[in-house]
Amino acid sequence: MTKTSPLLALVTLGLPLVAGCPSDPPASTADASVGVDAPVVAEPDAAIAPTCDPVDPACEDQSISQLDFFDTVNPTSIAEEGTTAGEFTSVIDATAGGMNPTESYVYARFTPEGLEKVELSDEDAFGSTGWDIAFRRFIIRLNSGVSGPSCVEGARTAPATTFETLTEAPASLSYHREAYFTEGSCDLVPDGSGLGSPATVLSSFWEYPGCVKMTGNVYVVRLADGRLVKLQVLGYYPPENQEACDTTGTVPVPSGGGRIRVRWAFLG
């Protein structure tokens, strides 16, 4: 399938190419709604029994073509740099070969020892309940709805919420499964960036004043086994470049974009 270059997409859409950040996408603010799935047999989670039945994600052909799915495992690793007991700062090399990805998403699951990589290709992950979350460039997906056969859901907390003060999930939270393809017609629901990327549950972790700036949004992710995780994306660039973006709206070139840093901890 012929794919449009992101830079050509920017020009076609009349979006500016900002000096100091030529390879990074514009803003993403959409939140996804609940998807509808049909039952299918899939392997159980290896750690704790899930509280939901696996489902067959819809729109498989569209996922493969429009999300650039690959049938080989991304060879990168996940590193932990956190030092606070019970809290993790996971660093994921989600560069995937650049703005025109040539590698699969990086798949992972939350464990008491940290964020553990799951060795899956995109096409294999589409039918696997063994992962919770996936990363590639500025896209983060959960394993649910149109994204995968599990029931991992996410909710964004109130704007004033901080990671430190969130000690339990608010009762008022509304959790969502991935629904970035419309039910029935399988039309892509875009994230608003103009690059054809999907509106995932966690899409609003960034905005674009000229580079990929962190919004500071704090999320609660509900895993298939019922456990809750609080999560905040700290960076898309290496720390020094992310600080420059967040404070000035520009980053050095090369920017090092796609190296995701995520702060998270189990709740309860």
PDB file of N, CA and C in Angstrom, residues 14 16 24 41 49 66 69 71 86 93 97 110 131 147 164 183 185 198 210 214 217 225 232:
ATOM      1  N   GLY A  14      -1.330  22.282   4.650  1.00  0.00           N
ATOM      2  CA  GLY A  14      -1.066  23.694   4.904  1.00  0.00           C
ATOM      3  C   GLY A  14      -0.535  23.960   6.289  1.00  0.00           C
ATOM      4  N   PRO A  16       2.502  24.441   9.118  1.00  0.00           N
ATOM      5  CA  PRO A  16       3.857  24.974   9.048  1.00  0.00           C
ATOM      6  C   PRO A  16       4.879  23.928   9.435  1.00  0.00           C
ATOM      7  N   ASP A  24       8.792  16.321  13.935  1.00  0.00           N
ATOM      8  CA  ASP A  24       7.841  16.027  14.996  1.00  0.00           C
ATOM      9  C   ASP A  24       6.425  16.462  14.624  1.00  0.00           C
ATOM     10  N   VAL A  41     -11.184 -16.755  20.930  1.00  0.00           N
ATOM     11  CA  VAL A  41     -10.310 -17.462  21.859  1.00  0.00           C
ATOM     12  C   VAL A  41      -8.909 -16.885  21.750  1.00  0.00           C
ATOM     13  N   ALA A  49      -4.909 -14.019  36.340  1.00  0.00           N
ATOM     14  CA  ALA A  49      -6.069 -14.301  35.495  1.00  0.00           C
ATOM     15  C   ALA A  49      -6.863 -13.039  35.217  1.00  0.00           C
ATOM     16  N   GLN A  66      -3.448   1.019   7.816  1.00  0.00           N
ATOM     17  CA  GLN A  66      -3.436   2.430   8.203  1.00  0.00           C
ATOM     18  C   GLN A  66      -2.537   2.721   9.404  1.00  0.00           C
ATOM     19  N   PHE A  69       1.229  -1.729  10.450  1.00  0.00           N
ATOM     20  CA  PHE A  69       1.601  -2.896  11.239  1.00  0.00           C
ATOM     21  C   PHE A  69       2.696  -3.694  10.517  1.00  0.00           C
ATOM     22  N   ASP A  71       5.200  -7.489  10.717  1.00  0.00           N
ATOM     23  CA  ASP A  71       5.145  -8.872  11.197  1.00  0.00           C
ATOM     24  C   ASP A  71       6.452  -9.326  11.839  1.00  0.00           C
ATOM     25  N   GLY A  86       8.350   1.363  44.627  1.00  0.00           N
ATOM     26  CA  GLY A  86       6.959   1.283  44.199  1.00  0.00           C
ATOM     27  C   GLY A  86       6.599   2.201  43.053  1.00  0.00           C
ATOM     28  N   ASP A  93      12.507   3.048  23.854  1.00  0.00           N
ATOM     29  CA  ASP A  93      12.974   3.516  22.548  1.00  0.00           C
ATOM     30  C   ASP A  93      11.873   3.206  21.537  1.00  0.00           C
ATOM     31  N   GLY A  97      12.490   3.551  13.698  1.00  0.00           N
ATOM     32  CA  GLY A  97      13.042   3.829  12.384  1.00  0.00           C
ATOM     33  C   GLY A  97      12.772   5.215  11.856  1.00  0.00           C
ATOM     34  N   PHE A 110       2.616  -4.176  32.585  1.00  0.00           N
ATOM     35  CA  PHE A 110       2.972  -3.629  33.885  1.00  0.00           C
ATOM     36  C   PHE A 110       3.177  -4.773  34.877  1.00  0.00           C
ATOM     37  N   TRP A 131      -0.160  -8.456  26.475  1.00  0.00           N
ATOM     38  CA  TRP A 131       0.419  -7.122  26.619  1.00  0.00           C
ATOM     39  C   TRP A 131      -0.641  -6.148  27.118  1.00  0.00           C
ATOM     40  N   SER A 147      -7.836  -2.167  19.266  1.00  0.00           N
ATOM     41  CA  SER A 147      -6.379  -2.251  19.365  1.00  0.00           C
ATOM     42  C   SER A 147      -5.883  -3.650  19.688  1.00  0.00           C
ATOM     43  N   GLU A 164       1.895  12.871  42.222  1.00  0.00           N
ATOM     44  CA  GLU A 164       2.219  12.633  43.625  1.00  0.00           C
ATOM     45  C   GLU A 164       0.972  12.529  44.498  1.00  0.00           C
ATOM     46  N   GLU A 183     -17.249   1.952  14.503  1.00  0.00           N
ATOM     47  CA  GLU A 183     -17.911   0.655  14.493  1.00  0.00           C
ATOM     48  C   GLU A 183     -18.596   0.438  13.146  1.00  0.00           C
ATOM     49  N   SER A 185     -18.077   0.650   9.904  1.00  0.00           N
ATOM     50  CA  SER A 185     -17.419   1.138   8.688  1.00  0.00           C
ATOM     51  C   SER A 185     -15.904   1.137   8.781  1.00  0.00           C
ATOM     52  N   PRO A 198      -4.023   7.740  14.927  1.00  0.00           N
ATOM     53  CA  PRO A 198      -5.297   7.447  15.582  1.00  0.00           C
ATOM     54  C   PRO A 198      -5.504   8.212  16.887  1.00  0.00           C
ATOM     55  N   GLY A 210       5.104  23.845  18.538  1.00  0.00           N
ATOM     56  CA  GLY A 210       6.288  23.927  17.686  1.00  0.00           C
ATOM     57  C   GLY A 210       7.188  22.734  17.914  1.00  0.00           C
ATOM     58  N   MET A 214       4.863  18.189  26.564  1.00  0.00           N
ATOM     59  CA  MET A 214       4.061  17.374  27.464  1.00  0.00           C
ATOM     60  C   MET A 214       2.954  18.213  28.110  1.00  0.00           C
ATOM     61  N   ASN A 217      -0.780  15.645  31.733  1.00  0.00           N
ATOM     62  CA  ASN A 217      -1.991  14.902  32.107  1.00  0.00           C
ATOM     63  C   ASN A 217      -1.641  13.608  32.831  1.00  0.00           C
ATOM     64  N   ASP A 225      -6.741  -7.592  34.671  1.00  0.00           N
ATOM     65  CA  ASP A 225      -6.951  -8.321  35.920  1.00  0.00           C
ATOM     66  C   ASP A 225      -7.547  -7.448  37.014  1.00  0.00           C
ATOM     67  N   GLN A 232       1.856   8.864  33.896  1.00  0.00           N
ATOM     68  CA  GLN A 232       2.090  10.193  33.327  1.00  0.00           C
ATOM     69  C   GLN A 232       3.257  10.090  32.350  1.00  0.00           C
TER      70      GLN A 232
END
